[in-house]
Short mmCIF file of C-alpha atoms in Angstrom, two decimals:
data_model
loop_
_atom_site.label_atom_id
_atom_site.label_comp_id
_atom_site.label_asym_id
_atom_site.label_seq_id
_atom_site.Cartn_x
_atom_site.Cartn_y
_atom_site.Cartn_z
CA UNK A 5 25.34 12.26 -11.29
CA UNK A 6 22.26 12.74 -9.07
CA UNK A 7 19.98 12.63 -12.12
CA UNK A 8 21.54 9.33 -13.20
CA UNK A 9 20.95 7.86 -9.73
CA UNK A 10 17.33 8.99 -9.94
CA UNK A 11 16.92 7.34 -13.36
CA UNK A 12 18.43 4.06 -12.14
CA UNK A 13 16.21 4.08 -9.04
CA UNK A 14 13.08 4.78 -11.08
CA UNK A 15 13.95 2.00 -13.50
CA UNK A 16 14.47 -0.53 -10.68
CA UNK A 17 11.20 0.44 -9.04
CA UNK A 18 9.47 0.14 -12.41
CA UNK A 19 10.81 -3.40 -12.86
CA UNK A 20 9.27 -4.41 -9.51
CA UNK A 21 6.19 -2.22 -9.85
CA UNK A 22 4.72 -3.81 -12.97
CA UNK A 23 4.44 -7.43 -11.72
CA UNK A 24 3.21 -6.24 -8.33
CA UNK A 25 0.56 -4.07 -9.98
CA UNK A 26 -0.60 -7.11 -11.94
CA UNK A 27 -0.66 -9.26 -8.79
CA UNK A 28 -2.33 -6.75 -6.46
CA UNK A 29 -4.29 -4.65 -8.97
CA UNK A 30 -3.17 -1.07 -9.62
CA UNK A 31 -4.82 0.52 -6.59
CA UNK A 32 -3.62 -2.14 -4.15
CA UNK A 33 0.09 -2.19 -4.99
CA UNK A 34 1.94 -2.06 -1.62
CA UNK A 35 4.77 -0.06 -3.21
CA UNK A 36 2.31 2.79 -3.73
CA UNK A 37 1.34 2.95 -0.05
CA UNK A 38 4.64 2.62 1.82
CA UNK A 39 4.09 5.58 4.13
CA UNK A 40 0.54 4.50 4.98
CA UNK A 41 1.70 0.91 5.52
CA UNK A 42 4.28 2.15 8.03
CA UNK A 43 1.56 3.90 10.03
CA UNK A 44 -0.61 0.77 9.83
CA UNK A 45 2.19 -1.45 11.13
CA UNK A 46 2.71 0.99 13.99
CA UNK A 47 -0.97 0.59 14.91
CA UNK A 48 -0.49 -3.19 15.02
CA UNK A 49 2.56 -2.71 17.23
CA UNK A 50 0.56 -0.44 19.54
CA UNK A 51 -2.43 -2.77 19.93
CA UNK A 52 -0.29 -5.88 20.46
CA UNK A 53 1.98 -3.94 22.82
CA UNK A 54 -0.96 -2.93 25.02
CA UNK A 55 -1.89 -6.60 25.46
CA UNK A 56 1.68 -7.54 26.33
CA UNK A 57 1.96 -4.73 28.86
CA UNK A 58 -1.12 -5.99 30.72
CA UNK A 59 0.86 -9.08 31.75
CA UNK A 60 4.35 -7.55 31.86
CA UNK A 61 6.02 -7.04 35.25
CA UNK A 62 8.42 -4.09 35.42
CA UNK A 63 11.01 -5.63 37.72
CA UNK A 64 14.37 -7.35 37.38
CA UNK A 65 13.01 -10.66 38.57
CA UNK A 66 9.61 -10.43 36.89
CA UNK A 67 10.38 -9.13 33.40
CA UNK A 68 11.78 -12.33 31.90
CA UNK A 69 9.27 -14.58 33.70
CA UNK A 70 6.27 -12.56 32.51
CA UNK A 71 7.45 -12.66 28.89
CA UNK A 72 8.03 -16.41 29.15
CA UNK A 73 4.51 -16.85 30.52
CA UNK A 74 3.07 -14.98 27.53
CA UNK A 75 5.22 -16.91 25.06
CA UNK A 76 4.63 -20.46 26.30
CA UNK A 77 1.71 -20.72 28.72
CA UNK A 78 -0.47 -18.18 26.88
CA UNK A 79 0.91 -19.12 23.47
CA UNK A 80 -2.54 -19.08 21.84
CA UNK A 81 -2.89 -15.32 22.45
CA UNK A 82 0.05 -13.82 24.32
CA UNK A 83 2.57 -15.73 22.21
CA UNK A 84 0.83 -14.66 18.99
CA UNK A 85 0.68 -11.07 20.23
CA UNK A 86 4.40 -11.10 21.06
CA UNK A 87 5.31 -12.44 17.63
CA UNK A 88 2.91 -10.03 15.93
CA UNK A 89 4.52 -7.19 17.91
CA UNK A 90 7.97 -8.28 16.73
CA UNK A 91 7.19 -8.87 13.06
CA UNK A 92 5.05 -5.75 12.64
CA UNK A 93 7.95 -3.73 14.06
CA UNK A 94 10.32 -5.29 11.53
CA UNK A 95 7.85 -4.69 8.71
CA UNK A 96 7.66 -1.01 9.67
CA UNK A 97 11.44 -0.71 9.25
CA UNK A 98 11.23 -2.30 5.78
CA UNK A 99 8.50 0.08 4.61
CA UNK A 100 10.32 3.10 6.09
CA UNK A 101 13.52 2.28 4.22
CA UNK A 102 11.65 1.58 0.97
CA UNK A 103 9.71 4.82 1.41
CA UNK A 104 12.94 6.82 1.78
CA UNK A 105 14.58 5.16 -1.22
CA UNK A 106 11.50 5.64 -3.39
CA UNK A 107 11.04 9.31 -2.52
CA UNK A 108 14.71 9.92 -3.28
CA UNK A 109 14.65 7.95 -6.55
CA UNK A 110 11.63 9.88 -7.82
CA UNK A 111 13.12 13.23 -6.77
CA UNK A 112 10.38 14.05 -4.27
CA UNK A 113 12.57 15.67 -1.68
CA UNK A 114 13.92 18.87 -3.24
CA UNK A 115 12.73 22.41 -3.84
CA UNK A 116 9.59 23.22 -1.86
CA UNK A 117 9.18 19.62 -0.73
CA UNK A 118 12.16 19.77 1.60
CA UNK A 119 10.04 20.15 4.76
CA UNK A 120 8.33 16.78 4.47
CA UNK A 121 11.67 15.10 3.73
CA UNK A 122 13.56 16.73 6.59
CA UNK A 123 10.84 16.11 9.19
CA UNK A 124 11.00 12.42 8.30
CA UNK A 125 14.59 12.07 9.57
CA UNK A 126 13.71 12.55 13.30
CA UNK A 127 11.03 9.88 12.90
CA UNK A 128 13.76 7.37 12.12
CA UNK A 129 15.64 8.41 15.26
CA UNK A 130 12.45 7.76 17.25
CA UNK A 131 11.59 4.40 15.71
CA UNK A 132 14.94 2.73 16.38
CA UNK A 133 15.07 3.59 20.13
CA UNK A 134 11.51 2.26 20.36
CA UNK A 135 12.63 -1.12 19.05
CA UNK A 136 15.84 -1.16 21.08
CA UNK A 137 14.08 -0.39 24.39
CA UNK A 138 11.62 -3.16 23.54
CA UNK A 139 14.48 -5.65 23.46
CA UNK A 140 15.74 -4.35 26.81
CA UNK A 141 12.42 -5.19 28.48
CA UNK A 142 12.61 -8.91 27.65
CA UNK A 143 15.73 -9.16 29.83
CA UNK A 144 17.29 -12.23 28.23
CA UNK A 145 20.83 -12.66 26.89
CA UNK A 146 20.05 -10.49 23.87
CA UNK A 147 18.59 -7.77 26.12
CA UNK A 148 21.73 -7.89 28.26
CA UNK A 149 23.91 -7.46 25.17
CA UNK A 150 21.76 -4.63 23.84
CA UNK A 151 21.55 -2.84 27.20
CA UNK A 152 25.30 -2.92 27.89
CA UNK A 153 26.22 -1.92 24.32
CA UNK A 154 23.68 0.93 24.33
CA UNK A 155 24.91 2.12 27.73
CA UNK A 156 28.51 2.21 26.51
CA UNK A 157 27.43 4.19 23.46
CA UNK A 158 25.46 6.70 25.55
CA UNK A 159 28.25 7.04 28.12
CA UNK A 160 30.52 8.39 25.40
CA UNK A 161 28.31 11.48 25.13
CA UNK A 162 29.17 14.40 27.46
CA UNK A 163 25.59 14.49 28.75
CA UNK A 164 25.33 12.04 31.63
CA UNK A 165 27.22 12.65 34.88
CA UNK A 166 27.01 9.04 36.07
CA UNK A 167 28.00 6.01 34.05
CA UNK A 168 24.98 4.14 32.70
CA UNK A 169 27.06 1.04 31.99
CA UNK A 170 27.87 0.87 35.71
CA UNK A 171 24.31 -0.30 36.37
CA UNK A 172 25.10 -3.56 34.57
CA UNK A 173 28.22 -4.61 36.46
CA UNK A 174 26.24 -7.05 38.59
CA UNK A 175 22.65 -8.12 39.22
CA UNK A 176 22.69 -6.42 42.63
CA UNK A 177 23.32 -2.98 41.08
CA UNK A 178 20.35 -3.24 38.68
CA UNK A 179 17.15 -1.87 40.23
CA UNK A 180 13.48 -2.32 39.38
CA UNK A 181 13.27 1.40 38.64
CA UNK A 182 15.38 0.76 35.56
CA UNK A 183 12.63 -1.43 34.07
CA UNK A 184 9.97 1.09 35.08
CA UNK A 185 11.88 3.80 33.21
CA UNK A 186 12.37 1.60 30.14
CA UNK A 187 8.68 0.65 30.13
CA UNK A 188 7.70 4.33 30.32
CA UNK A 189 9.98 5.27 27.44
CA UNK A 190 8.86 2.32 25.31
CA UNK A 191 5.13 2.59 25.93
CA UNK A 192 4.47 6.29 26.58
CA UNK A 193 7.38 8.68 26.14
CA UNK A 194 8.71 7.77 22.69
CA UNK A 195 5.28 6.92 21.15
CA UNK A 196 3.95 10.39 22.07
CA UNK A 197 6.85 12.06 20.26
CA UNK A 198 6.40 9.65 17.34
CA UNK A 199 2.74 10.58 16.90
CA UNK A 200 3.62 14.28 16.98
CA UNK A 201 6.42 13.65 14.47
CA UNK A 202 4.06 11.89 12.04
CA UNK A 203 1.63 14.82 12.27
CA UNK A 204 4.46 17.28 11.60
CA UNK A 205 5.63 15.12 8.69
CA UNK A 206 2.30 15.33 6.83
CA UNK A 207 0.55 18.45 8.12
CA UNK A 208 1.61 20.57 5.10
CA UNK A 209 0.00 18.08 2.73
CA UNK A 210 -3.58 18.42 1.52
CA UNK A 211 -5.52 15.23 2.32
CA UNK A 212 -2.61 13.04 3.51
CA UNK A 213 -3.31 9.33 3.12
CA UNK A 214 -2.25 7.62 6.32
CA UNK A 215 -4.40 4.51 5.85
CA UNK A 216 -3.63 1.95 3.12
CA UNK A 217 -6.45 0.28 1.15
CA UNK A 218 -8.41 -2.29 3.14
CA UNK A 219 -7.24 -5.18 0.99
CA UNK A 220 -3.62 -4.35 1.77
CA UNK A 221 -4.42 -4.00 5.47
CA UNK A 222 -6.15 -7.38 5.58
CA UNK A 223 -3.45 -9.13 3.54
CA UNK A 224 -0.64 -7.64 5.65
CA UNK A 225 -2.30 -8.62 8.92
CA UNK A 226 -2.96 -12.15 7.66
CA UNK A 227 0.67 -12.53 6.54
CA UNK A 228 1.95 -11.33 9.92
CA UNK A 229 -0.40 -13.70 11.78
CA UNK A 230 0.73 -16.66 9.67
CA UNK A 231 4.37 -15.76 10.24
CA UNK A 232 3.69 -15.43 13.98
CA UNK A 233 2.11 -18.89 14.07
CA UNK A 234 4.78 -20.62 11.98
CA UNK A 235 7.87 -18.88 13.42
CA UNK A 236 6.93 -17.61 16.89
CA UNK A 237 9.26 -15.13 18.54
CA UNK A 238 11.09 -16.69 21.49
CA UNK A 239 13.56 -15.41 24.07
CA UNK A 240 17.17 -16.30 24.69
CA UNK A 241 18.20 -17.58 28.10
CA UNK A 242 17.52 -15.29 31.04
CA UNK A 243 20.07 -12.51 31.43
CA UNK A 244 22.92 -13.10 33.85
CA UNK A 245 25.30 -10.19 34.35
CA UNK A 246 27.91 -12.54 35.82
CA UNK A 247 28.43 -14.12 32.39
CA UNK A 248 28.77 -12.84 28.86
CA UNK A 249 26.27 -14.05 26.21
CA UNK A 250 27.88 -16.43 23.72
CA UNK A 251 25.33 -17.05 20.93
CA UNK A 252 22.87 -14.34 19.94
CA UNK A 253 20.14 -14.13 17.30
CA UNK A 254 20.22 -10.48 16.32
CA UNK A 255 17.23 -8.69 14.85
CA UNK A 256 19.09 -7.10 11.95
CA UNK A 257 16.26 -4.68 11.27
CA UNK A 258 16.85 -2.83 14.55
CA UNK A 259 20.19 -4.05 15.87
CA UNK A 260 22.35 -3.84 12.74
CA UNK A 261 24.63 -1.19 14.25
CA UNK A 262 25.39 -3.09 17.47
CA UNK A 263 28.18 -5.31 16.09
CA UNK A 264 29.97 -2.08 15.12
CA UNK A 265 29.86 -0.93 18.75
CA UNK A 266 32.01 -3.94 19.62
CA UNK A 267 34.45 -3.34 16.76
CA UNK A 268 34.68 0.46 16.63
CA UNK A 269 35.07 3.20 19.17
CA UNK A 270 31.85 4.86 20.38
CA UNK A 271 32.92 8.08 18.70
CA UNK A 272 33.24 6.35 15.33
CA UNK A 273 29.76 4.84 15.66
CA UNK A 274 28.25 8.24 16.54
CA UNK A 275 30.11 9.79 13.61
CA UNK A 276 28.55 7.21 11.27
CA UNK A 277 25.01 7.68 12.63
CA UNK A 278 25.15 11.47 12.73
CA UNK A 279 26.95 11.60 9.39
CA UNK A 280 24.34 9.55 7.54
CA UNK A 281 21.54 11.59 9.13
CA UNK A 282 23.25 14.86 8.18
CA UNK A 283 23.63 13.75 4.56
CA UNK A 284 19.90 12.97 4.44
CA UNK A 285 19.02 16.35 5.98
CA UNK A 286 21.08 18.40 3.49
CA UNK A 287 20.10 16.25 0.47
CA UNK A 288 17.36 18.68 -0.72
CA UNK A 289 19.98 21.43 -1.16
CA UNK A 290 23.01 19.50 -2.42
CA UNK A 291 23.02 19.92 -5.32
CA UNK A 292 20.47 22.68 -5.34
CA UNK A 293 17.22 21.81 -7.05
CA UNK A 294 16.17 23.82 -10.06
CA UNK A 295 13.91 26.67 -8.94
CA UNK A 296 10.59 27.13 -10.72
CA UNK A 297 8.07 29.91 -10.60
CA UNK A 298 4.98 29.33 -8.51
CA UNK A 299 1.51 29.26 -10.03
CA UNK A 300 0.16 32.71 -10.89
CA UNK A 301 -3.43 33.89 -10.35
CA UNK A 302 -5.03 36.26 -12.90
CA UNK A 303 -8.00 37.90 -11.21
CA UNK A 304 -9.69 38.86 -14.50
CA UNK A 305 -10.43 35.16 -15.06
CA UNK A 306 -10.73 33.89 -11.46
CA UNK A 307 -14.31 33.47 -10.21
CA UNK A 308 -13.42 31.97 -6.82
CA UNK A 309 -14.79 28.49 -7.60
CA UNK A 310 -12.30 26.81 -5.17
CA UNK A 311 -11.50 23.90 -7.48
CA UNK A 312 -7.81 24.74 -7.41
CA UNK A 313 -7.92 24.72 -3.58
CA UNK A 314 -9.59 21.32 -3.49
CA UNK A 315 -7.17 19.73 -5.96
CA UNK A 316 -3.82 21.15 -4.77
CA UNK A 317 -1.95 18.25 -3.11
CA UNK A 318 0.26 20.53 -1.00
CA UNK A 319 -2.18 23.09 0.34
CA UNK A 320 -0.45 25.87 -1.60
CA UNK A 321 -3.67 27.53 -2.79
CA UNK A 322 -6.23 29.14 -0.50
CA UNK A 323 -9.24 31.39 -0.91
CA UNK A 324 -8.98 34.96 0.41
CA UNK A 325 -11.39 37.94 0.27
CA UNK A 326 -11.65 39.58 -3.13
CA UNK A 327 -9.35 42.55 -3.78
CA UNK A 328 -10.45 43.81 -7.22
CA UNK A 329 -13.94 45.06 -6.31
CA UNK A 330 -15.87 42.60 -8.51
CA UNK A 331 -19.07 40.83 -7.51
CA UNK A 332 -17.16 37.67 -6.60
CA UNK A 333 -16.55 37.31 -2.85
CA UNK A 334 -13.25 35.39 -2.91
CA UNK A 335 -10.17 34.85 -5.02
CA UNK A 336 -7.43 32.24 -5.16
CA UNK A 337 -4.05 33.06 -3.63
CA UNK A 338 -0.88 30.97 -4.02
CA UNK A 339 1.69 30.50 -1.25
CA UNK A 340 4.97 30.43 -3.18
CA UNK A 341 6.75 28.68 -0.30
CA UNK A 342 4.39 25.69 -0.60
CA UNK A 343 3.84 25.61 -4.37
CA UNK A 344 5.85 22.90 -6.17
CA UNK A 345 4.80 24.04 -9.68
CA UNK A 346 3.00 20.79 -10.49
CA UNK A 347 0.19 22.55 -12.40
CA UNK A 348 -2.61 20.42 -10.95
CA UNK A 349 -4.44 23.63 -10.04
CA UNK A 350 -4.33 24.63 -13.72
CA UNK A 351 -5.96 21.38 -14.75
CA UNK A 352 -8.74 22.07 -12.22
CA UNK A 353 -9.48 25.61 -13.42
CA UNK A 354 -12.69 25.85 -15.52
CA UNK A 355 -11.30 28.84 -17.47
CA UNK A 356 -8.35 26.79 -18.76
CA UNK A 357 -10.13 25.84 -21.96
CA UNK A 358 -8.49 25.76 -25.42
CA UNK A 359 -11.81 26.46 -27.19
CA UNK A 360 -11.54 30.16 -26.33
CA UNK A 361 -11.57 32.06 -29.61
CA UNK A 362 -11.21 35.66 -28.46
CA UNK A 363 -8.18 37.15 -26.78
CA UNK A 364 -5.17 35.40 -25.34
CA UNK A 365 -5.56 32.05 -23.60
CA UNK A 366 -5.08 33.14 -19.97
CA UNK A 367 -6.83 31.05 -17.30
CA UNK A 368 -7.60 32.05 -13.72
CA UNK A 369 -4.45 30.25 -12.53
CA UNK A 370 -1.47 29.21 -14.63
CA UNK A 371 2.21 28.24 -14.54
CA UNK A 372 4.46 31.01 -15.92
CA UNK A 373 7.15 28.51 -16.95
CA UNK A 374 4.83 26.11 -18.75
CA UNK A 375 1.64 27.96 -19.58
CA UNK A 376 -1.63 26.55 -20.83
CA UNK A 377 -1.23 28.63 -24.01
CA UNK A 378 2.03 26.80 -24.78
CA UNK A 379 0.21 23.52 -24.22
CA UNK A 380 -2.43 24.43 -26.83
CA UNK A 381 0.29 25.53 -29.24
CA UNK A 382 1.91 22.11 -28.89
CA UNK A 383 -1.35 20.51 -30.00
CA UNK A 384 -2.04 22.76 -32.98
CA UNK A 385 1.45 23.16 -34.44
CA UNK A 386 2.29 21.41 -37.72
CA UNK A 387 -1.35 20.56 -38.30
CA UNK A 388 -2.18 19.04 -41.69
CA UNK A 389 -4.34 16.24 -43.05
CA UNK A 390 -1.87 13.60 -41.86
CA UNK A 391 -2.14 14.70 -38.26
CA UNK A 392 -5.74 13.51 -38.22
CA UNK A 393 -4.42 9.92 -38.03
CA UNK A 394 -1.73 10.51 -35.45
CA UNK A 395 -1.80 9.76 -31.75
CA UNK A 396 -1.10 12.77 -29.57
CA UNK A 397 1.14 11.83 -26.64
CA UNK A 398 1.19 13.81 -23.41
CA UNK A 399 3.88 12.94 -20.88
CA UNK A 400 4.83 13.98 -17.36
CA UNK A 401 8.08 15.88 -17.38
CA UNK A 402 9.83 13.81 -14.67
CA UNK A 403 8.38 10.40 -15.53
CA UNK A 404 10.71 7.65 -16.70
CA UNK A 405 8.01 6.35 -19.08
CA UNK A 406 8.05 9.67 -20.91
CA UNK A 407 11.83 9.51 -21.30
CA UNK A 408 11.58 5.98 -22.72
CA UNK A 409 9.07 7.14 -25.32
CA UNK A 410 11.31 10.04 -26.34
CA UNK A 411 14.29 7.71 -26.67
CA UNK A 412 12.14 5.63 -29.03
CA UNK A 413 11.61 8.71 -31.22
CA UNK A 414 8.08 9.55 -30.08
CA UNK A 415 7.15 13.24 -29.98
CA UNK A 416 5.80 14.02 -26.53
CA UNK A 417 4.01 17.16 -25.35
CA UNK A 418 5.31 17.79 -21.86
CA UNK A 419 3.26 18.70 -18.82
CA UNK A 420 4.71 19.13 -15.36
CA UNK A 421 2.16 16.63 -14.06
CA UNK A 422 -0.64 14.82 -15.86
CA UNK A 423 -3.04 16.63 -13.54
CA UNK A 424 -2.04 19.87 -15.30
CA UNK A 425 -3.86 18.73 -18.46
CA UNK A 426 -7.52 19.91 -18.43
CA UNK A 427 -9.95 17.37 -19.96
CA UNK A 428 -11.08 20.07 -22.40
CA UNK A 429 -7.67 19.84 -24.12
CA UNK A 430 -8.33 16.19 -24.97
CA UNK A 431 -11.76 17.15 -26.29
CA UNK A 432 -10.14 19.96 -28.30
CA UNK A 433 -7.49 17.69 -29.86
CA UNK A 434 -10.01 15.05 -30.94
CA UNK A 435 -12.90 17.32 -31.97
CA UNK A 436 -10.77 19.74 -34.01
CA UNK A 437 -9.07 16.86 -35.83
CA UNK A 438 -5.60 17.39 -34.40
CA UNK A 439 -5.31 13.70 -33.54
CA UNK A 440 -7.09 10.37 -33.86
CA UNK A 441 -6.31 9.42 -30.30
CA UNK A 442 -4.67 10.72 -27.12
CA UNK A 443 -2.09 8.70 -25.16
CA UNK A 444 -1.39 9.91 -21.62
CA UNK A 445 1.98 8.75 -20.30
CA UNK A 446 2.46 9.61 -16.66
CA UNK A 447 3.17 8.29 -13.20
CA UNK A 448 0.79 5.54 -12.15
CA UNK A 449 -1.99 6.09 -9.66
CA UNK A 450 -0.50 5.92 -6.18
CA UNK A 451 2.93 6.61 -7.63
CA UNK A 452 2.39 10.16 -8.88
CA UNK A 453 5.31 12.48 -8.29
CA UNK A 454 2.81 15.07 -7.11
CA UNK A 455 0.58 12.65 -5.15
CA UNK A 456 -2.82 13.06 -6.84
CA UNK A 457 -2.09 13.94 -10.47
CA UNK A 458 -2.92 10.49 -11.87
CA UNK A 459 -5.92 10.06 -9.56
CA UNK A 460 -7.47 13.41 -10.44
CA UNK A 461 -6.85 12.80 -14.17
CA UNK A 462 -8.49 9.40 -14.01
CA UNK A 463 -11.52 10.77 -12.14
CA UNK A 464 -11.90 13.72 -14.51
CA UNK A 465 -11.85 11.44 -17.57
CA UNK A 466 -14.36 9.09 -15.92
CA UNK A 467 -16.57 12.16 -15.36
CA UNK A 468 -16.43 11.79 -11.59
CA UNK A 469 -14.58 15.01 -10.76
CA UNK A 470 -14.74 18.59 -11.99
CA UNK A 471 -13.74 19.64 -14.56
CA UNK A 472 -15.17 16.57 -16.28
CA UNK A 473 -14.56 15.27 -19.77
CA UNK A 474 -17.59 15.96 -21.97
CA UNK A 475 -19.83 13.01 -22.77
CA UNK A 476 -19.44 13.63 -26.50
CA UNK A 477 -15.80 12.43 -26.34
CA UNK A 478 -15.23 8.81 -27.39
CA UNK A 479 -13.45 7.13 -24.44
CA UNK A 480 -11.92 4.47 -26.69
CA UNK A 481 -9.73 7.16 -28.24
CA UNK A 482 -8.03 7.87 -24.91
CA UNK A 483 -5.36 5.63 -23.34
CA UNK A 484 -3.95 6.02 -19.84
CA UNK A 485 -0.56 4.31 -19.91
CA UNK A 486 -0.65 3.54 -16.18
CA UNK A 487 -3.93 1.62 -16.38
CA UNK A 488 -4.89 -1.75 -17.79
CA UNK A 489 -4.47 -2.98 -20.46
CA UNK A 490 -1.68 -0.59 -21.43
CA UNK A 491 0.33 -0.98 -18.21
CA UNK A 492 0.75 -4.68 -18.98
CA UNK A 493 3.37 -3.78 -21.62
CA UNK A 494 6.90 -3.61 -20.27
CA UNK A 495 7.90 -1.16 -23.02
CA UNK A 496 5.90 2.11 -23.25
CA UNK A 497 6.57 2.33 -26.99
CA UNK A 498 5.01 -1.11 -27.44
CA UNK A 499 1.93 0.00 -25.49
CA UNK A 500 1.65 3.07 -27.71
CA UNK A 501 1.89 0.91 -30.85
CA UNK A 502 -0.84 -1.37 -29.49
CA UNK A 503 -3.05 1.66 -28.86
CA UNK A 504 -2.47 2.88 -32.42
CA UNK A 505 -3.49 -0.54 -33.76
CA UNK A 506 -6.64 -0.48 -31.66
CA UNK A 507 -7.58 2.88 -33.20
CA UNK A 508 -7.10 1.59 -36.75
CA UNK A 509 -9.22 -1.47 -36.04
#
C-alpha cells in the first residue's frame, strides 16, 4: 500500500516536473529546491519584519494605528513591506507542504534518514505560531478573532492557571504588556528556536543547500513584489471587544484550523493536531523500512584518498588514523547509523575499476548487498557479437523512470544510486565492446533520492570531478536521461529509442 502511494506521488511529481524543467531549465526548477526556497522566504519575512517593527507601536491603542500608517501613508515602502511580509510567509507554507509531500513520495524519510524527517516536524509547530502571532499584532477584527480563538484553545490545556481568554472580555482588561509579549514572541523568541531547528534539521547532512539558485531567488522576489503592488495586504476594521466580527478574510495558509475551533471542542482540535503530527513522526517506522547493510571498507585497497568522505551526502564516512600499520596515514571509516547504502562513496573510490585483471574485484569501499563485482558481471554476462550494437541501460533502484523502462521490456542494470556507478565502468563497457552506447536512467539533478548522485555523476562525466571519465571515451555514446535533450521525452522508453537511433546515425 505504501509503495503504491509512493509510485503515485512520484508519477504526479514527474508530470509537473517535466514542463517546469523545460520552463526554468533543469538546474533552476523550483520543485528541486523546496527546502532552500523555504529558508529564502523566511529571510524575506525577517528583513521585511524588521522594517515593520521600526514603526510598530506595542500598545493597545497604537498597534492598529501604526499598521494603518505603514499601509496607507507609507504605502510606497511600508505598505509594500507589509504585503511582502504577508505573501512571503504564505509562500513559505506552500514550499514546506510541497517539501513534505515530495520527501514522502520519493521515500526519503525511512531507514537511516529518519532523523532529518522527524526534526522537521517541530519546525512546522514553530512556523504556524509565528504566523498566528503576527496576525494578533495587527489588532483588527481578524486579530480579535484569532486571539480569542487561540486563547480558548490554549485554555483547554492544563498548563495555565489563569484564563487567557479572560483578557479579551473587554478593552479595559487588555493591557499594553500583552502586545509587548506578542511582539517578543513574534520577533525574537520563536525565530531563535526556528533558526536552531533548521540547523538541527540539516546538521547531519554533508554540504546542505540552504540557498536556492540566484535565478530562482530573483524570480521569487520579483513575483512577490508584483503581487504586493497589485494586491496589497490591508487590515480589517479596528478590533472592538464589545462586538463580534461579522465578515472575515481568513488567511487559509495559516488560519485553516480556526473555523474548526468554532465548530469542535478544543479537545477534538488538539486531538487532530497532535494526531497528524504523531502520524508524521512515526511514519519512518510504520511500516518498517527494509534494512540494508552499510558500506564496508577493505583496508587492503584503501589508500586514504578522502574522495568517499567528500562525496558522501550524509556525512557517514570519515577519515581516522590508520590501524593496519601500512605507510598510509589514514583510512576511511563508515558510521553505520548514518549510512543510507546509496553507494555514492563506491562511485568515488579510485580502486573501483572493472579493468582489474588479477584477483577479485574488491574496491576500498563497497556495498555488501550490491557489490561492484556484481555490477561488472551485469555488464559482461551474455556477451556475444550482437551485444556490440546494444545500448546498456543503468537505472537507479528507486527511480520511477527505471520502473517505466522495465515495464516496457528494457533490461536494466540496477544501481542503488547513479552516483554508485564509477565512470570507469562506462569506459569498460564501451572499450571492451559490451555495448554501443550507455543510457543512464536516474533521478534528475536536484531531485536525486540521495541528494548529490545525479550531480556527482554529471560532473564526473564532464571531467570536472574525480574520478573523471577518461578523455578517450566518446561522449556522444553516453546519454543522461535527466538532461536535455533526453528529458524532453515524456516516455523514458521513447527517449531510449531516440538515443539508439542517434547511435545508428
